[in-house]
Amino acid sequence: AQTVTQSQPEMSVQEAETVTLSCTYDTSESDYYLFWYKQPPSRQMILVIRQEAYKQQNATENRFSVNFQKAAKSFSLKISDSQLGDAAMYFCAYRILGGSNYKLTFGKGTLLTVNP
Amino acid sequence: DVKVTQSSRYLVKRTGEKVFLECVQDMDHENMFWYRQDPGLGLRLIYFSYDVKMKEKGDIPEGYSVSREKKERFSLILESASTNQTSMYLCASSFRGRWSEQFFGPGTRLTVL
Protein backbone atom coordinates (compact mmCIF):
# COMPACT_ATOMS: atom_id res chain seq x y z
CA ALA A 1 0.00 0.00 0.00
CA GLN A 2 1.11 3.50 -0.75
CA THR A 3 1.87 5.78 2.17
CA VAL A 4 2.75 9.46 2.35
CA THR A 5 4.69 10.84 5.31
CA GLN A 6 5.00 14.46 6.32
CA SER A 7 7.40 14.48 9.22
CA GLN A 8 6.83 18.11 10.24
CA PRO A 9 3.43 18.64 11.91
CA GLU A 10 4.16 22.36 12.23
CA MET A 11 6.58 24.83 10.69
CA SER A 12 7.04 28.55 10.95
CA VAL A 13 8.77 31.10 8.76
CA GLN A 14 9.39 34.83 8.79
CA GLU A 15 7.70 36.88 6.14
CA ALA A 16 9.92 37.19 3.03
CA GLU A 17 12.03 34.19 4.06
CA THR A 18 12.16 30.74 2.46
CA VAL A 19 10.77 27.57 3.98
CA THR A 20 10.88 23.94 2.89
CA LEU A 21 8.19 21.41 3.77
CA SER A 22 9.18 17.74 3.67
CA CYS A 23 7.31 14.81 2.19
CA THR A 24 8.35 11.21 1.63
CA TYR A 25 6.29 8.44 0.14
CA ASP A 26 6.42 4.73 -0.25
CA THR A 27 5.37 2.99 -3.45
CA SER A 28 6.31 0.11 -5.69
CA GLU A 29 4.90 1.88 -8.75
CA SER A 30 7.15 3.51 -11.33
CA ASP A 31 4.61 5.95 -12.75
CA TYR A 32 2.66 8.23 -10.49
CA TYR A 33 1.82 11.82 -9.69
CA LEU A 34 2.69 13.89 -6.67
CA PHE A 35 0.83 16.95 -5.46
CA TRP A 36 1.00 19.66 -2.86
CA TYR A 37 -2.35 21.05 -1.69
CA LYS A 38 -2.90 24.10 0.48
CA GLN A 39 -5.78 24.51 2.93
CA PRO A 40 -5.99 28.06 4.35
CA PRO A 41 -7.88 28.53 7.62
CA SER A 42 -11.62 28.11 7.02
CA ARG A 43 -11.11 28.08 3.27
CA GLN A 44 -11.21 25.50 0.54
CA MET A 45 -8.30 23.24 -0.31
CA ILE A 46 -6.53 24.25 -3.50
CA LEU A 47 -3.79 22.68 -5.59
CA VAL A 48 -0.41 24.39 -5.26
CA ILE A 49 1.83 22.33 -7.50
CA ARG A 50 2.10 18.89 -9.09
CA GLN A 51 4.85 16.66 -10.45
CA GLU A 52 4.81 13.71 -12.82
CA ALA A 53 7.19 10.99 -11.65
CA TYR A 54 8.66 10.38 -15.10
CA LYS A 55 9.75 14.02 -15.39
CA GLN A 56 13.18 14.71 -13.97
CA GLN A 57 12.72 18.46 -14.04
CA ASN A 58 11.33 19.87 -10.82
CA ALA A 59 7.99 21.66 -11.11
CA THR A 60 7.78 25.38 -10.36
CA GLU A 61 4.81 27.66 -9.90
CA ASN A 62 5.84 31.25 -9.16
CA ARG A 63 7.19 31.27 -5.58
CA PHE A 64 6.52 27.55 -5.12
CA SER A 65 8.90 24.86 -6.28
CA VAL A 66 9.53 21.24 -5.51
CA ASN A 67 12.62 19.13 -5.01
CA PHE A 68 11.67 15.72 -6.40
CA GLN A 69 14.12 12.93 -5.65
CA LYS A 70 12.62 9.81 -7.17
CA ALA A 71 15.23 7.35 -5.91
CA ALA A 72 14.88 8.67 -2.40
CA LYS A 73 11.07 8.91 -2.75
CA SER A 74 11.18 12.46 -1.53
CA PHE A 75 9.02 15.38 -2.66
CA SER A 76 9.66 18.58 -0.71
CA LEU A 77 7.96 21.93 -1.26
CA LYS A 78 9.94 25.16 -1.16
CA ILE A 79 8.14 28.45 -0.63
CA SER A 80 10.27 31.48 -1.45
CA ASP A 81 9.60 35.04 -0.29
CA SER A 82 6.94 33.80 2.13
CA GLN A 83 3.82 35.92 2.47
CA LEU A 84 1.21 36.13 5.20
CA GLY A 85 -1.26 34.55 2.82
CA ASP A 86 0.87 31.42 2.64
CA ALA A 87 -0.17 30.51 6.18
CA ALA A 88 -2.13 27.30 5.83
CA MET A 89 -2.14 23.55 6.27
CA TYR A 90 -0.17 21.93 3.48
CA PHE A 91 -0.83 18.38 2.35
CA CYS A 92 1.38 16.23 0.20
CA ALA A 93 -0.51 13.70 -1.92
CA TYR A 94 0.25 10.79 -4.22
CA ARG A 95 -1.69 9.17 -7.02
CA ILE A 96 -0.89 6.22 -9.24
CA LEU A 97 -1.07 6.57 -12.98
CA GLY A 98 -3.62 4.84 -15.12
CA GLY A 99 -6.61 2.62 -14.61
CA SER A 100 -9.83 3.87 -13.09
CA ASN A 101 -8.30 4.49 -9.70
CA TYR A 102 -8.12 8.23 -9.19
CA LYS A 103 -7.60 7.95 -5.50
CA LEU A 104 -5.28 10.44 -3.83
CA THR A 105 -3.32 9.29 -0.81
CA PHE A 106 -2.61 12.20 1.51
CA GLY A 107 -0.05 12.84 4.18
CA LYS A 108 -1.15 14.08 7.58
CA GLY A 109 -0.32 17.67 6.78
CA THR A 110 2.08 20.41 7.89
CA LEU A 111 0.70 23.55 9.50
CA LEU A 112 2.69 26.55 8.27
CA THR A 113 2.72 29.77 10.25
CA VAL A 114 4.07 32.94 8.67
CA ASN A 115 5.34 35.53 11.14
CA PRO A 116 5.27 39.21 10.17
CA ASP B 1 -14.16 28.99 -11.97
CA VAL B 2 -14.85 25.47 -10.89
CA LYS B 3 -17.31 25.39 -8.08
CA VAL B 4 -17.84 22.52 -5.68
CA THR B 5 -20.49 23.24 -3.09
CA GLN B 6 -21.59 21.33 -0.05
CA SER B 7 -25.05 21.59 1.41
CA SER B 8 -24.05 22.61 4.92
CA ARG B 9 -20.99 24.20 6.48
CA TYR B 10 -21.89 23.03 9.98
CA LEU B 11 -24.21 20.21 11.02
CA VAL B 12 -25.15 18.83 14.43
CA LYS B 13 -26.91 15.47 14.65
CA ARG B 14 -27.77 12.96 17.32
CA THR B 15 -26.51 9.41 17.62
CA GLY B 16 -28.58 7.03 15.53
CA GLU B 17 -29.89 9.66 13.13
CA LYS B 18 -29.62 9.17 9.37
CA VAL B 19 -27.49 11.94 7.93
CA PHE B 20 -27.23 13.13 4.35
CA LEU B 21 -24.32 15.24 3.13
CA GLU B 22 -24.77 16.68 -0.33
CA CYS B 23 -22.13 17.78 -2.82
CA VAL B 24 -22.70 19.51 -6.14
CA GLN B 25 -20.16 20.44 -8.81
CA ASP B 26 -20.77 22.59 -11.84
CA MET B 27 -17.90 21.57 -14.14
CA ASP B 28 -19.27 18.35 -15.64
CA HIS B 29 -16.62 16.31 -13.82
CA GLU B 30 -16.86 12.54 -14.13
CA ASN B 31 -15.19 11.77 -10.81
CA MET B 32 -16.44 12.73 -7.38
CA PHE B 33 -14.96 11.92 -3.96
CA TRP B 34 -15.83 12.03 -0.30
CA TYR B 35 -13.02 12.46 2.23
CA ARG B 36 -12.95 12.67 5.95
CA GLN B 37 -10.41 15.03 7.57
CA ASP B 38 -9.33 14.56 11.17
CA PRO B 39 -6.50 16.33 13.05
CA GLY B 40 -3.29 14.36 12.86
CA LEU B 41 -4.75 11.91 10.35
CA GLY B 42 -4.91 14.03 7.19
CA LEU B 43 -7.55 13.22 4.59
CA ARG B 44 -8.88 9.72 4.19
CA LEU B 45 -10.99 8.61 1.27
CA ILE B 46 -14.41 7.25 2.16
CA TYR B 47 -15.92 6.59 -1.28
CA PHE B 48 -15.53 7.79 -4.82
CA SER B 49 -17.59 7.66 -7.97
CA TYR B 50 -16.29 7.70 -11.54
CA ASP B 51 -19.67 7.87 -13.23
CA VAL B 52 -23.38 8.13 -12.53
CA LYS B 53 -24.55 5.23 -10.39
CA MET B 54 -20.98 3.94 -10.12
CA LYS B 55 -19.11 3.90 -6.83
CA GLU B 56 -16.05 2.38 -5.27
CA LYS B 57 -15.01 2.04 -1.68
CA GLY B 58 -12.14 4.08 -0.39
CA ASP B 59 -10.01 3.43 2.66
CA ILE B 60 -12.68 3.87 5.36
CA PRO B 61 -16.14 3.04 3.93
CA GLU B 62 -17.54 1.38 7.05
CA GLY B 63 -20.60 3.15 8.39
CA TYR B 64 -21.09 5.17 5.18
CA SER B 65 -22.87 4.77 1.89
CA VAL B 66 -23.08 7.01 -1.17
CA SER B 67 -25.45 7.84 -3.96
CA ARG B 68 -24.84 9.34 -7.39
CA GLU B 69 -28.03 9.59 -9.38
CA LYS B 70 -26.94 12.64 -11.39
CA LYS B 71 -23.52 13.53 -12.70
CA GLU B 72 -23.26 16.78 -10.78
CA ARG B 73 -24.41 15.47 -7.40
CA PHE B 74 -22.75 13.04 -4.98
CA SER B 75 -24.33 12.28 -1.62
CA LEU B 76 -22.72 10.78 1.45
CA ILE B 77 -25.07 8.94 3.79
CA LEU B 78 -24.49 8.02 7.38
CA GLU B 79 -27.11 5.34 7.96
CA SER B 80 -26.94 5.58 11.76
CA ALA B 81 -24.66 8.35 12.94
CA SER B 82 -22.23 7.62 15.73
CA THR B 83 -20.03 9.90 17.80
CA ASN B 84 -16.88 8.60 16.11
CA GLN B 85 -18.19 10.03 12.86
CA THR B 86 -17.80 13.54 14.20
CA SER B 87 -15.41 15.05 11.69
CA MET B 88 -14.84 17.44 8.78
CA TYR B 89 -16.15 15.98 5.52
CA LEU B 90 -14.70 17.20 2.23
CA CYS B 91 -16.13 16.59 -1.20
CA ALA B 92 -13.99 16.82 -4.33
CA SER B 93 -14.43 16.35 -8.06
CA SER B 94 -12.23 15.95 -11.12
CA PHE B 95 -12.22 15.08 -14.78
CA ARG B 96 -11.39 11.52 -15.71
CA GLY B 97 -8.12 12.42 -17.42
CA ARG B 98 -4.81 11.11 -16.18
CA TRP B 99 -3.57 14.51 -15.20
CA SER B 100 -6.74 15.62 -13.59
CA GLU B 101 -6.69 17.91 -10.61
CA GLN B 102 -9.16 17.42 -7.79
CA PHE B 103 -11.22 20.47 -6.83
CA PHE B 104 -12.48 20.60 -3.28
CA GLY B 105 -15.62 21.92 -1.64
CA PRO B 106 -15.54 24.06 1.52
CA GLY B 107 -16.24 21.13 3.83
CA THR B 108 -19.00 20.19 6.27
CA ARG B 109 -18.13 20.03 9.93
CA LEU B 110 -20.38 17.34 11.37
CA THR B 111 -20.85 16.91 15.10
CA VAL B 112 -22.66 13.82 16.34
CA LEU B 113 -23.89 14.11 19.92
XYZ file of C-alpha atoms in Angstrom:
229
model
C 0.000 0.000 0.000
C 1.113 3.501 -0.746
C 1.869 5.784 2.169
C 2.748 9.458 2.353
C 4.686 10.839 5.307
C 4.996 14.456 6.323
C 7.397 14.483 9.224
C 6.831 18.112 10.245
C 3.429 18.638 11.912
C 4.163 22.364 12.231
C 6.578 24.827 10.685
C 7.040 28.553 10.952
C 8.767 31.105 8.756
C 9.389 34.829 8.795
C 7.700 36.883 6.142
C 9.921 37.191 3.028
C 12.033 34.193 4.057
C 12.164 30.742 2.459
C 10.770 27.572 3.983
C 10.880 23.938 2.889
C 8.194 21.405 3.772
C 9.180 17.743 3.668
C 7.314 14.806 2.187
C 8.346 11.210 1.634
C 6.287 8.435 0.140
C 6.422 4.726 -0.254
C 5.372 2.995 -3.448
C 6.307 0.111 -5.693
C 4.898 1.883 -8.747
C 7.145 3.506 -11.332
C 4.615 5.951 -12.755
C 2.657 8.229 -10.492
C 1.820 11.823 -9.693
C 2.687 13.888 -6.670
C 0.826 16.950 -5.462
C 0.998 19.656 -2.855
C -2.353 21.047 -1.688
C -2.901 24.103 0.484
C -5.784 24.512 2.928
C -5.991 28.056 4.348
C -7.883 28.534 7.618
C -11.618 28.114 7.021
C -11.112 28.082 3.274
C -11.206 25.499 0.537
C -8.298 23.240 -0.309
C -6.525 24.248 -3.495
C -3.788 22.678 -5.591
C -0.412 24.389 -5.263
C 1.835 22.331 -7.498
C 2.104 18.890 -9.090
C 4.848 16.658 -10.449
C 4.811 13.713 -12.816
C 7.186 10.989 -11.649
C 8.663 10.384 -15.101
C 9.754 14.017 -15.387
C 13.184 14.711 -13.971
C 12.724 18.463 -14.039
C 11.329 19.873 -10.824
C 7.993 21.657 -11.106
C 7.783 25.376 -10.362
C 4.806 27.664 -9.902
C 5.840 31.253 -9.156
C 7.195 31.267 -5.576
C 6.516 27.553 -5.121
C 8.905 24.862 -6.277
C 9.532 21.242 -5.509
C 12.616 19.129 -5.013
C 11.670 15.719 -6.403
C 14.115 12.930 -5.645
C 12.618 9.806 -7.171
C 15.228 7.353 -5.911
C 14.878 8.670 -2.395
C 11.071 8.911 -2.747
C 11.177 12.458 -1.525
C 9.020 15.385 -2.660
C 9.658 18.575 -0.712
C 7.957 21.934 -1.261
C 9.941 25.157 -1.162
C 8.138 28.448 -0.634
C 10.267 31.479 -1.450
C 9.599 35.043 -0.290
C 6.935 33.801 2.131
C 3.817 35.919 2.467
C 1.215 36.131 5.204
C -1.262 34.547 2.818
C 0.870 31.419 2.644
C -0.166 30.507 6.178
C -2.129 27.296 5.829
C -2.138 23.550 6.274
C -0.166 21.928 3.478
C -0.830 18.382 2.351
C 1.384 16.230 0.195
C -0.510 13.699 -1.920
C 0.254 10.793 -4.220
C -1.689 9.167 -7.023
C -0.886 6.217 -9.240
C -1.075 6.572 -12.978
C -3.619 4.840 -15.117
C -6.613 2.622 -14.611
C -9.826 3.865 -13.089
C -8.301 4.492 -9.700
C -8.118 8.230 -9.187
C -7.599 7.950 -5.503
C -5.281 10.443 -3.829
C -3.317 9.288 -0.810
C -2.612 12.203 1.510
C -0.048 12.836 4.182
C -1.146 14.077 7.581
C -0.316 17.672 6.785
C 2.077 20.407 7.891
C 0.700 23.553 9.496
C 2.693 26.545 8.270
C 2.717 29.771 10.253
C 4.075 32.942 8.673
C 5.343 35.531 11.136
C 5.267 39.208 10.167
C -14.160 28.994 -11.974
C -14.851 25.473 -10.887
C -17.307 25.393 -8.078
C -17.841 22.524 -5.683
C -20.489 23.245 -3.088
C -21.587 21.327 -0.046
C -25.052 21.592 1.409
C -24.049 22.608 4.918
C -20.995 24.202 6.480
C -21.886 23.027 9.978
C -24.207 20.210 11.022
C -25.151 18.826 14.428
C -26.911 15.465 14.652
C -27.766 12.956 17.321
C -26.508 9.414 17.625
C -28.579 7.031 15.529
C -29.890 9.661 13.128
C -29.624 9.167 9.373
C -27.487 11.938 7.931
C -27.227 13.132 4.347
C -24.323 15.245 3.132
C -24.767 16.677 -0.327
C -22.132 17.785 -2.818
C -22.702 19.509 -6.141
C -20.163 20.435 -8.812
C -20.766 22.593 -11.845
C -17.901 21.566 -14.140
C -19.274 18.350 -15.640
C -16.622 16.308 -13.821
C -16.862 12.535 -14.127
C -15.189 11.769 -10.805
C -16.435 12.728 -7.375
C -14.961 11.919 -3.962
C -15.825 12.033 -0.296
C -13.019 12.459 2.226
C -12.946 12.672 5.945
C -10.414 15.033 7.568
C -9.330 14.557 11.174
C -6.504 16.328 13.050
C -3.290 14.358 12.860
C -4.751 11.909 10.347
C -4.915 14.026 7.191
C -7.553 13.217 4.592
C -8.881 9.725 4.187
C -10.989 8.613 1.273
C -14.415 7.247 2.157
C -15.924 6.591 -1.284
C -15.534 7.790 -4.819
C -17.586 7.660 -7.967
C -16.291 7.698 -11.538
C -19.669 7.870 -13.230
C -23.375 8.134 -12.534
C -24.550 5.230 -10.388
C -20.984 3.937 -10.115
C -19.112 3.899 -6.832
C -16.050 2.381 -5.270
C -15.007 2.043 -1.678
C -12.136 4.077 -0.392
C -10.014 3.431 2.663
C -12.683 3.868 5.356
C -16.140 3.038 3.932
C -17.536 1.384 7.053
C -20.602 3.153 8.389
C -21.088 5.167 5.184
C -22.867 4.775 1.889
C -23.080 7.010 -1.172
C -25.454 7.837 -3.961
C -24.836 9.344 -7.389
C -28.032 9.594 -9.380
C -26.942 12.637 -11.386
C -23.518 13.535 -12.699
C -23.262 16.782 -10.775
C -24.406 15.469 -7.396
C -22.752 13.041 -4.980
C -24.327 12.277 -1.622
C -22.718 10.780 1.447
C -25.067 8.943 3.789
C -24.487 8.015 7.384
C -27.113 5.339 7.962
C -26.938 5.578 11.763
C -24.660 8.346 12.936
C -22.227 7.622 15.730
C -20.027 9.905 17.802
C -16.882 8.598 16.106
C -18.195 10.026 12.858
C -17.796 13.544 14.203
C -15.406 15.052 11.691
C -14.844 17.439 8.778
C -16.149 15.984 5.520
C -14.702 17.197 2.230
C -16.127 16.594 -1.201
C -13.989 16.816 -4.335
C -14.431 16.350 -8.059
C -12.228 15.948 -11.119
C -12.225 15.078 -14.782
C -11.394 11.518 -15.711
C -8.115 12.418 -17.419
C -4.809 11.107 -16.183
C -3.568 14.510 -15.200
C -6.743 15.624 -13.585
C -6.686 17.912 -10.606
C -9.159 17.418 -7.787
C -11.220 20.474 -6.825
C -12.484 20.596 -3.276
C -15.617 21.919 -1.643
C -15.539 24.056 1.524
C -16.241 21.127 3.835
C -19.001 20.187 6.266
C -18.128 20.030 9.927
C -20.376 17.339 11.368
C -20.852 16.910 15.095
C -22.661 13.819 16.340
C -23.888 14.115 19.919
